[in-house]
XYZ file of C-alpha atoms in Angstrom:
698
model
C 0.182 -0.183 0.450
C 1.711 3.638 -0.511
C 1.239 5.933 1.690
C -0.145 8.397 0.193
C -3.352 5.739 0.805
C -3.063 5.565 4.715
C -4.130 8.884 4.980
C -3.238 8.592 8.916
C 0.900 9.473 7.999
C -0.612 13.091 7.102
C -1.181 15.848 9.463
C -5.394 16.088 10.700
C -7.563 16.857 12.862
C -10.380 15.464 14.568
C -14.132 16.422 15.463
C -15.876 14.197 17.925
C -19.354 13.886 18.563
C -20.027 11.750 21.245
C -23.703 10.709 20.598
C -26.517 9.486 22.767
C -28.895 7.359 21.622
C -31.154 10.405 20.860
C -29.392 11.767 18.630
C -29.302 9.325 15.975
C -31.454 12.164 13.949
C -28.813 14.464 13.867
C -28.501 16.893 10.933
C -25.603 15.918 9.042
C -24.547 18.558 6.858
C -25.060 21.213 9.816
C -22.435 19.044 11.971
C -20.506 19.418 9.313
C -20.801 23.034 9.051
C -19.643 23.183 12.703
C -16.655 20.705 11.686
C -15.126 22.445 8.685
C -15.211 26.174 10.323
C -13.523 25.395 13.191
C -10.686 24.091 11.307
C -11.138 20.069 11.221
C -10.683 17.787 8.203
C -12.118 14.227 10.189
C -15.338 12.982 11.837
C -15.062 10.983 14.438
C -18.516 9.094 14.885
C -20.313 6.640 16.860
C -21.197 3.869 14.818
C -22.020 -0.347 17.079
C -21.191 -1.783 19.925
C -23.516 -0.279 22.462
C -25.821 1.293 20.151
C -25.813 1.235 16.557
C -26.589 4.398 14.714
C -26.995 2.174 11.855
C -30.320 -0.217 10.602
C -27.613 -3.316 11.728
C -28.490 -7.187 11.244
C -26.683 -8.600 13.164
C -28.908 -9.939 16.372
C -27.419 -8.876 18.737
C -26.327 -5.441 18.203
C -29.343 -2.086 19.082
C -29.960 0.175 16.574
C -31.401 3.228 18.549
C -34.206 4.074 18.177
C -34.102 6.856 17.116
C -33.360 6.156 14.084
C -36.787 6.643 12.711
C -36.882 9.768 12.637
C -34.146 9.684 9.695
C -35.544 9.301 6.245
C -33.068 7.309 5.468
C -33.014 5.365 9.061
C -29.010 5.168 8.440
C -27.108 8.083 10.341
C -24.201 6.871 9.223
C -25.267 6.689 5.437
C -26.067 9.630 5.388
C -22.535 10.516 7.084
C -20.112 9.416 5.687
C -21.729 10.068 2.182
C -21.739 14.236 2.706
C -18.618 14.126 4.788
C -16.651 12.181 1.352
C -18.701 15.017 -1.127
C -16.847 17.592 1.255
C -13.176 15.870 1.314
C -13.692 15.417 5.714
C -12.998 11.764 6.299
C -15.834 9.611 8.863
C -13.807 7.189 11.730
C -16.292 5.215 13.458
C -16.200 4.148 16.373
C -17.457 1.541 18.605
C -17.219 0.226 22.280
C -17.545 -3.347 22.635
C -17.532 -3.263 25.989
C -21.359 -3.216 27.335
C -23.891 -5.276 25.581
C -27.870 -4.884 27.070
C -29.499 -7.771 28.932
C -30.646 -9.413 26.488
C -27.683 -9.878 24.952
C -26.107 -11.177 28.468
C -28.307 -13.677 29.395
C -27.689 -14.951 26.195
C -24.207 -14.996 26.284
C -23.225 -14.893 30.415
C -19.552 -15.870 28.959
C -19.262 -13.043 27.463
C -19.578 -11.157 30.310
C -16.956 -10.056 33.108
C -17.736 -11.594 36.343
C -16.490 -10.278 39.913
C -14.621 -12.362 42.824
C -17.778 -11.940 44.008
C -19.162 -14.233 41.718
C -21.462 -10.578 39.864
C -21.740 -9.431 36.991
C -21.048 -5.804 36.520
C -23.700 -3.323 35.457
C -24.335 0.296 34.948
C -27.413 1.961 33.811
C -28.559 -1.322 32.838
C -25.648 -2.314 30.541
C -23.538 -5.312 30.969
C -19.865 -5.796 31.047
C -17.791 -7.817 28.866
C -14.832 -9.545 29.182
C -12.259 -8.699 26.507
C -10.754 -13.087 27.054
C -14.612 -13.644 25.951
C -16.046 -14.470 22.588
C -17.719 -10.709 22.315
C -14.210 -8.954 21.827
C -12.384 -12.060 20.359
C -14.884 -13.553 17.448
C -18.074 -11.607 17.162
C -16.660 -8.021 17.511
C -15.007 -9.417 13.630
C -18.630 -9.447 12.963
C -19.234 -6.516 13.553
C -16.682 -4.692 11.882
C -16.654 -7.121 9.112
C -21.359 -5.300 8.654
C -19.935 -1.832 8.617
C -16.953 -1.852 6.235
C -19.443 -4.150 3.949
C -22.208 -1.523 3.801
C -20.141 2.094 4.974
C -16.296 3.110 3.452
C -15.638 4.324 6.330
C -11.823 5.998 6.898
C -11.156 4.118 10.128
C -11.914 2.672 13.852
C -11.573 3.650 16.805
C -12.434 1.576 19.802
C -14.042 2.763 23.079
C -13.120 1.387 26.569
C -10.626 -1.415 24.709
C -9.634 -2.961 27.924
C -10.631 -5.130 31.158
C -13.454 -3.788 32.921
C -11.991 -3.505 36.837
C -13.888 0.022 37.497
C -17.181 1.053 35.754
C -18.152 4.681 34.904
C -18.414 5.667 39.032
C -14.624 4.453 39.247
C -16.397 2.167 41.994
C -13.619 -1.339 41.429
C -15.184 -4.872 40.687
C -12.350 -6.456 40.573
C -10.568 -8.691 38.673
C -12.042 -10.636 36.379
C -12.992 -14.129 37.298
C -14.992 -15.041 34.136
C -14.130 -18.812 33.308
C -12.524 -17.104 29.674
C -9.597 -15.433 31.893
C -9.217 -17.774 34.472
C -8.909 -21.057 31.523
C -6.476 -18.558 29.922
C -4.360 -17.185 32.804
C -3.611 -20.868 33.696
C -2.468 -21.811 30.548
C -0.313 -19.260 30.060
C 1.085 -18.858 34.226
C 0.518 -22.233 35.249
C -0.925 -20.927 37.997
C -4.305 -19.937 39.549
C -6.200 -16.685 38.379
C -5.662 -14.061 41.094
C -8.447 -12.604 43.337
C -7.395 -9.741 44.656
C -5.340 -6.530 43.763
C -2.340 -8.139 46.091
C 1.300 -6.474 44.634
C 2.802 -9.118 46.983
C 1.012 -11.693 44.608
C 3.243 -13.009 41.913
C 0.338 -13.539 40.028
C -1.014 -9.986 40.424
C 2.318 -8.489 38.302
C 0.956 -11.658 36.210
C -1.949 -10.600 35.715
C -1.207 -7.045 34.779
C 1.032 -9.218 31.885
C -1.820 -10.980 31.087
C -3.646 -7.776 30.503
C -1.782 -6.630 27.841
C -0.818 -9.558 26.202
C -4.702 -9.923 25.734
C -4.966 -6.358 24.071
C -2.113 -6.300 21.953
C -3.235 -9.262 20.042
C -6.427 -8.263 20.095
C -5.192 -4.969 18.882
C -2.873 -6.825 15.599
C -5.659 -9.197 15.093
C -8.438 -6.196 14.232
C -5.649 -4.471 12.664
C -4.939 -7.870 10.237
C -8.077 -8.404 9.656
C -8.997 -4.094 7.882
C -5.623 -4.445 6.342
C -7.396 -7.313 4.786
C -10.298 -5.663 3.596
C -9.276 -2.268 2.932
C -5.730 -1.615 3.718
C -6.559 2.606 4.040
C -8.302 2.444 6.403
C -7.271 3.166 10.121
C -6.746 1.726 13.602
C -6.940 4.072 16.307
C -5.898 2.757 19.675
C -3.611 2.311 22.342
C -2.941 -1.561 22.263
C -0.789 -1.588 18.463
C -2.627 0.170 16.193
C -1.684 2.290 13.236
C -1.861 5.731 14.514
C -2.033 5.620 18.556
C -4.496 7.660 20.694
C -4.480 9.622 23.725
C -7.188 11.380 25.312
C -6.668 14.398 27.413
C -9.350 15.112 30.181
C -9.916 16.058 33.759
C -11.870 14.828 36.621
C -13.287 16.754 39.305
C -11.388 14.753 42.106
C -7.912 14.652 40.506
C -5.320 15.566 43.828
C -3.290 18.678 43.026
C -1.120 19.618 42.076
C -2.737 18.955 39.221
C -0.195 17.381 36.109
C -0.511 20.062 33.287
C 2.298 18.541 31.230
C 0.314 14.949 30.446
C -0.634 15.018 26.196
C 3.489 16.864 26.329
C 4.733 13.234 27.907
C 2.238 10.824 26.060
C 3.218 11.877 22.502
C 7.382 12.523 23.645
C 7.160 8.743 24.836
C 5.316 7.997 21.871
C 6.536 9.195 18.945
C 10.299 8.814 20.341
C 8.491 4.854 20.605
C 7.316 4.425 17.687
C 8.152 7.394 14.884
C 6.240 5.595 12.494
C 2.880 5.798 14.718
C 1.330 8.848 14.522
C -0.079 10.017 18.032
C -4.032 10.971 18.150
C -4.972 13.409 21.112
C -8.611 13.466 21.137
C -8.849 16.826 24.006
C -12.165 16.773 25.685
C -14.274 19.410 25.863
C -15.880 19.453 29.098
C -15.266 19.470 33.121
C -15.359 15.587 33.972
C -17.866 12.468 33.176
C -19.801 13.304 35.812
C -20.562 16.241 33.824
C -20.969 16.160 30.380
C -22.291 19.458 29.880
C -20.633 21.836 31.297
C -17.394 22.700 29.085
C -14.295 23.064 30.592
C -11.471 25.970 30.950
C -10.821 27.341 28.106
C -7.092 27.935 28.997
C -7.126 24.021 29.676
C -8.080 22.827 26.427
C -5.417 25.039 25.003
C -2.578 23.791 27.093
C -3.769 20.567 26.030
C -4.307 20.961 22.177
C -0.772 23.116 21.730
C 1.195 19.871 23.844
C -0.128 17.862 21.141
C 1.002 20.082 18.205
C 4.323 20.867 19.274
C 5.373 17.852 19.900
C 3.987 16.540 16.751
C 0.926 14.553 17.781
C -2.474 15.348 16.012
C -4.565 17.888 18.248
C -8.337 16.615 18.314
C -11.460 17.863 20.524
C -14.595 16.028 21.288
C -18.133 16.585 23.372
C -20.565 14.463 24.421
C -24.218 15.016 21.729
C -24.016 17.262 18.905
C -22.536 21.062 18.785
C -26.166 22.459 19.352
C -25.728 21.702 22.932
C -22.397 24.483 23.197
C -22.708 27.804 23.456
C -20.465 29.130 19.801
C -17.714 30.871 21.646
C -17.588 27.195 23.933
C -15.488 26.356 20.346
C -13.089 29.670 20.335
C -9.526 28.162 21.399
C -9.985 24.578 20.066
C -11.096 26.574 16.818
C -8.176 28.626 16.721
C -5.738 25.915 17.302
C -7.192 23.666 15.032
C -6.997 26.249 12.366
C -3.778 27.273 12.928
C -2.750 23.404 12.279
C -4.672 23.887 9.265
C -2.773 26.781 7.459
C 0.606 25.573 8.884
C -0.196 22.058 7.912
C 3.389 21.372 5.995
C 5.228 22.571 8.886
C 4.025 19.191 10.698
C 3.939 16.720 8.340
C 7.351 14.766 8.868
C 7.890 16.987 11.832
C 10.427 14.769 14.249
C 11.867 15.922 17.939
C 15.356 17.336 17.718
C 15.894 17.003 21.436
C 19.394 15.503 22.536
C 18.220 14.536 25.970
C 15.642 11.822 26.151
C 14.052 11.271 30.094
C 14.333 7.433 30.285
C 10.905 6.316 31.914
C 10.354 2.621 32.883
C 6.710 1.162 33.376
C 8.160 -2.229 34.405
C 10.113 -0.243 37.909
C 6.492 1.210 39.001
C 5.626 -2.387 39.237
C 8.471 -3.459 40.740
C 6.981 -0.898 43.754
C 3.912 -1.787 43.605
C 1.528 0.798 45.315
C 3.859 2.995 45.798
C 5.011 2.813 42.074
C 3.363 5.970 41.345
C 5.256 8.202 43.934
C 8.680 6.835 43.335
C 8.665 6.850 39.433
C 6.121 8.120 38.529
C 6.839 11.856 40.658
C 10.464 11.154 39.884
C 10.236 11.107 36.407
C 7.617 14.190 36.855
C 9.276 16.310 38.670
C 12.526 15.735 36.262
C 10.432 16.918 33.527
C 8.701 20.325 34.907
C 12.256 21.175 35.855
C 13.935 20.321 32.134
C 10.633 22.621 30.850
C 11.057 25.177 32.854
C 14.988 25.297 32.801
C 14.176 25.456 28.666
C 16.057 21.785 27.801
C 14.910 20.264 24.873
C 14.176 16.443 25.884
C 12.141 13.443 24.408
C 11.223 10.642 26.158
C 12.556 7.110 25.969
C 9.886 4.281 27.330
C 12.907 1.417 28.485
C 12.389 -1.574 26.699
C 12.765 0.711 23.379
C 16.652 1.097 25.038
C 18.907 -1.774 23.687
C 16.523 -1.311 20.115
C 17.511 2.172 20.148
C 21.155 1.385 20.350
C 21.604 -1.042 17.762
C 19.915 1.802 15.094
C 21.611 4.340 15.998
C 19.351 6.798 17.534
C 20.945 6.353 20.956
C 24.021 7.714 19.905
C 22.178 11.383 18.936
C 21.499 12.566 21.904
C 24.162 14.245 24.284
C 22.565 13.126 27.770
C 19.754 10.206 29.331
C 18.188 10.872 32.480
C 17.175 8.144 34.390
C 14.753 8.782 37.104
C 14.862 5.788 39.642
C 14.731 3.444 37.116
C 15.363 0.322 39.769
C 15.127 -2.464 37.444
C 17.194 -3.162 34.552
C 18.543 -6.400 32.485
C 21.520 -7.190 31.596
C 20.625 -6.111 27.804
C 19.853 -2.737 29.263
C 22.991 -2.653 31.302
C 25.605 -3.157 28.773
C 23.600 -0.223 26.366
C 23.659 1.774 29.192
C 27.443 1.684 30.347
C 28.180 1.658 26.147
C 26.333 4.502 25.988
C 28.339 6.703 28.105
C 31.711 4.765 27.870
C 31.077 6.414 24.128
C 30.865 10.014 24.849
C 27.430 10.086 26.727
C 26.138 11.543 29.898
C 24.177 10.304 32.220
C 21.830 10.977 35.168
C 20.192 8.976 37.464
C 18.431 9.516 40.971
C 17.526 7.335 44.110
C 17.158 3.302 42.966
C 17.892 3.064 39.733
C 20.275 -0.418 38.611
C 19.870 -1.327 42.608
C 17.344 -4.628 41.252
C 17.226 -7.319 38.965
C 14.383 -7.977 36.444
C 13.268 -10.337 39.521
C 12.966 -7.689 41.373
C 15.658 -9.595 43.503
C 18.140 -5.890 44.589
C 21.834 -6.464 43.180
C 24.961 -6.899 45.534
C 26.231 -4.426 43.961
C 24.721 -1.122 41.388
C 24.192 -2.625 38.001
C 25.481 0.244 35.665
C 29.958 0.068 36.056
C 29.368 4.050 34.681
C 27.685 5.037 38.146
C 30.093 6.225 41.142
C 28.763 4.623 43.510
C 29.613 0.315 44.089
C 26.508 -0.508 45.931
C 24.163 0.891 48.686
C 25.227 0.157 51.916
C 21.470 0.733 53.662
C 17.670 2.150 52.127
C 16.458 4.944 54.713
C 13.151 5.837 53.593
C 9.556 5.951 54.390
C 7.093 8.748 55.483
C 9.297 10.518 58.050
C 12.744 8.557 58.062
C 14.589 10.935 56.330
C 12.592 14.447 57.880
C 14.631 17.319 58.648
C 17.512 15.944 56.916
C 19.590 17.711 54.900
C 21.856 17.524 52.264
C 24.946 20.249 52.329
C 26.146 22.591 49.934
C 28.984 24.219 52.125
C 31.446 22.624 53.494
C 31.369 20.773 57.520
C 30.997 23.418 60.297
C 28.185 25.661 58.358
C 26.223 28.160 60.258
C 23.588 25.402 61.668
C 26.014 23.087 63.408
C 27.743 24.163 66.935
C 29.584 26.551 67.176
C 29.492 27.469 63.135
C 30.064 31.064 61.968
C 29.405 30.272 58.472
C 31.747 28.315 55.832
C 33.929 29.980 53.459
C 34.841 28.028 49.802
C 31.134 27.036 49.499
C 30.365 24.534 46.733
C 29.881 26.043 43.014
C 26.287 24.817 42.756
C 25.333 25.862 46.400
C 23.094 29.123 47.263
C 20.792 30.416 49.514
C 22.052 28.875 52.918
C 23.700 26.347 51.470
C 21.124 23.517 53.057
C 18.911 21.634 50.818
C 16.439 19.770 52.170
C 15.876 16.361 52.171
C 12.252 13.981 53.234
C 11.317 10.558 52.372
C 14.127 8.292 50.874
C 17.980 7.997 50.943
C 20.141 6.046 49.584
C 23.722 5.702 51.524
C 26.032 4.276 48.966
C 29.686 3.563 48.521
C 31.302 5.779 46.394
C 33.438 4.251 43.768
C 37.331 6.181 44.407
C 37.841 7.927 41.141
C 34.039 9.711 42.086
C 33.395 13.360 42.700
C 31.614 13.602 45.790
C 28.946 16.852 47.157
C 25.502 17.774 48.870
C 26.737 15.790 52.089
C 24.383 14.268 54.272
C 23.142 16.337 57.189
C 20.389 13.152 58.940
C 17.398 14.646 60.602
C 18.175 17.226 62.994
C 16.215 18.541 66.000
C 13.128 21.339 64.402
C 11.483 21.879 67.736
C 11.582 23.817 70.127
C 13.842 26.369 68.137
C 16.606 26.787 71.025
C 17.173 23.354 69.777
C 16.657 23.681 66.423
C 20.486 23.064 65.141
C 22.714 19.172 64.771
C 24.978 17.871 66.109
C 26.757 15.611 63.683
C 27.542 16.313 59.923
C 28.364 13.142 57.372
C 30.070 12.375 54.144
C 27.608 10.514 52.807
C 27.257 12.416 48.889
C 23.628 12.859 47.724
C 25.714 13.540 44.505
C 28.440 11.781 42.677
C 30.031 12.306 38.971
C 32.434 10.090 37.749
C 34.088 10.101 34.279
C 33.736 7.013 32.533
C 35.611 6.338 29.719
C 34.301 9.382 27.100
C 31.730 10.159 28.812
C 30.875 11.193 32.615
C 27.605 10.047 35.041
C 26.147 12.042 37.681
C 24.270 10.029 40.717
C 22.062 11.362 42.953
C 20.543 8.570 45.518
C 17.372 9.998 46.911
C 14.394 11.473 45.120
C 14.959 14.685 44.199
C 12.699 14.845 41.466
C 9.875 13.627 43.665
C 10.445 16.070 45.930
C 10.923 18.746 42.782
C 7.824 17.496 41.866
C 4.848 17.793 45.163
C 7.840 20.984 46.986
C 8.901 22.959 43.926
C 11.684 24.205 45.389
C 14.579 26.370 43.259
C 17.044 24.103 45.042
C 15.932 20.807 43.751
C 16.040 21.897 40.629
C 18.769 23.392 40.171
C 20.037 20.424 41.200
C 18.583 18.475 38.842
C 19.627 20.830 35.719
C 23.718 20.959 37.465
C 23.653 17.949 37.150
C 22.302 17.513 33.416
C 25.004 20.267 32.780
C 27.557 18.431 34.161
C 27.621 15.513 31.942
C 26.656 16.980 28.861
C 29.897 16.705 26.014
C 28.774 20.090 24.804
C 26.800 23.102 25.635
C 23.469 23.190 25.596
C 21.102 23.121 22.988
C 18.667 26.073 23.726
C 19.041 29.417 25.856
C 16.431 31.568 26.288
C 15.832 34.512 28.390
C 11.928 33.307 29.007
C 10.700 32.485 31.302
C 9.526 28.660 33.914
C 5.864 29.378 32.438
C 6.899 28.904 28.504
C 7.253 25.489 27.283
C 10.270 25.352 23.961
C 10.144 22.531 21.485
C 12.982 22.123 18.786
C 11.611 19.358 16.000
C 13.045 19.214 12.537
C 12.568 18.911 9.040
C 14.481 16.122 7.125
C 13.341 16.626 3.524
C 12.900 20.739 3.995
C 16.177 21.495 6.432
C 13.776 23.348 9.068
C 14.291 24.036 12.699
C 10.959 24.109 13.810
C 10.132 25.984 17.766
C 7.263 25.586 19.108
C 6.778 27.788 22.353
C 3.841 27.211 24.627
C 2.536 30.034 27.056
C 1.727 28.408 30.252
C 0.945 31.723 32.365
C -2.597 31.393 32.698
C -1.748 28.454 34.892
C -2.144 29.031 38.473
C -3.750 25.664 40.718
C -6.198 24.926 38.873
C -6.972 27.918 37.333
C -6.704 28.300 33.847
C -6.659 31.502 32.447
C -5.720 33.394 29.325
C -1.808 33.086 29.453
C -0.555 36.575 29.918
C 1.330 38.650 26.870
C 4.581 37.913 27.214
C 7.025 40.380 25.159
C 10.549 39.907 23.392
C 11.801 36.540 24.360
C 15.308 35.845 23.400
C 15.987 31.949 21.995
C 19.570 31.357 20.867
C 19.881 27.773 19.101
C 23.089 25.785 19.187
C 24.389 23.742 16.468
C 21.741 25.331 14.181
C 22.916 27.706 11.304
C 19.921 29.660 9.816
C 19.880 32.441 8.051
C 15.769 33.777 8.051
C 12.966 33.131 11.035
C 9.783 33.584 10.905
C 6.545 33.697 13.373
C 4.191 31.713 12.386
C 1.285 33.037 14.313
C 2.493 36.291 14.012
C 2.803 35.928 10.131
C 6.077 38.358 10.517
C 9.745 37.331 9.747
C 12.552 37.987 12.218
C 15.834 39.147 13.191
C 18.143 36.586 12.941
C 21.709 37.017 14.189
C 24.191 33.918 13.247
C 27.418 32.735 14.439
C 29.383 29.906 13.802
C 27.084 27.140 14.996
C 24.595 29.090 16.706
C 21.567 31.101 15.498
C 19.247 33.560 17.230
C 16.505 34.973 17.614
C 14.236 37.480 19.186
C 10.265 36.563 19.547
C 8.649 40.210 19.854
C 5.526 38.530 21.022
C 4.367 35.590 22.540
C 0.223 35.427 23.654
C -0.758 31.305 23.837
C 0.929 29.570 21.299
C 4.147 30.424 18.073
C 5.627 28.602 15.836
C 9.113 29.562 15.057
C 10.699 28.621 11.581
C 14.449 28.694 10.992
C 16.214 28.281 7.522
């Protein structure tokens, strides 16, 4: 199949009408007017599954009774015909996660079964199981029926997963249906777990089982579609043609809100599978229980601009039809989608040009069980935010892609890798990382990185030879284990200890009091003889009453170990600096992270700027045109849970090192920019930044 047949390889913009069954009589032309007016060229439309919006002949489908309002009795037929006449693509939304009672009674083995032996019933619908025949067999009949009737352009599967929770987030447990029990036992040789117990190895295996079932099903669906219609795309999270992500909010989501979620996902996906496009669907309503309350425009704008800036395809969706929302509710969506439409040529073939990679590790998060989010995810996200605020462009690289990128030569293209508590590494990954440093790369590691083998057993020695620590002597962690401890940047005898009157010879990385707060965890490590150490530990000390607020002990236990290894170097921080910055936002922690990056970079940073931390900068390239593309995203409107219109930021100077350009243009301002070029650098000044901009350097 030629690339031109695979329409999804080109930039596109989608609008989804997530229809209720009562919307089956909608005015197709009116909806298409709206879709094209806001800048979209693709329509995601409910088609089959829970409710079919065409007169299905299959006995386990339920056509909407409101189809009777249509002269044709067929919404999908009307929509596809009208959309294609305008050059708009139609993606069929299907949902096989639930069936009606009559289907559940006729086929009880298709349904989810809780550990209590109960069905999962929500608003009269019965949840199904991906291991069962409805997904494994009947789904193909439904897809075939749609393909036989309509020249749709793709399929999107909603709720493609195991129904442990329902729409109200109530937990129903691990499915115990006969198909799950049989298949799990055949795969792992043990009984299916009944409870989410991270101390039970079978529960970890259950997570692997769910992934394998969904990946295998997605592969079979993709092959089925390709055999029938090679020009039809499969949009999913698991093994798709197009990788799907939904950007949403939730009223009970704890603070601090993670506002970089879209950028995080797109970065990781585009690095891991660069040949697969990413589709980010931005939810226009507040939360599932409040589908008719419009989300804050500023939040929608950040989701859409992050998707676009990192090479994803922006999209938005609402419940029902556009008539349910006011015209002004679409202003931000239209602004970004039209920008993407009007500058589509610049997004074709857009690739990240970042020279730093932040390594993610799902396996390490699973290793820590329930604590995985705090110990691994927050560690990554704290470092993520420090990099964004310091304007160091970066990718996110899943650890299971390390060997693949090393073999292809892509890994050597990075100046530095950052491992945020990547605790579990296998032998291949260890060899790849050490070889990367030996070849001249920089590496930063934190906390338990390389401390465990793939079975979860602690290593006698740290798994990376390139690190400046040989082994962990003691692990001290817990809610209060390191409360009121510090890392000292000044020499011993500083102002806080007994008799101290202020030290001289302050470390070059120190600031303020020279005392960086430490909490939650600290690893006492054995430095290698040739390692340079710093940030020495002051153990937990008294913090009340004030008359007793001084410490008696200072140590030489390092919180930073710098080490040369071959042609490269490493920085190891054996404490959760990323998690602390994620939660507390102290400048000291951000400075430690960024200083460590600068310590190991083999050359000057890719980008320097006077932009404030509220501006994210992403650097990309187009191989065919030779352009460098610089996106700027303005977060100045974000404050806690509020997302206001961003403030204008004026006269931002950006210097790109390793780039020589003679022309620069602001796509947003539609104006040429003054360029100052050196032998290996380019400097431009952007006079004004609103919500976003795209700078084109040639």
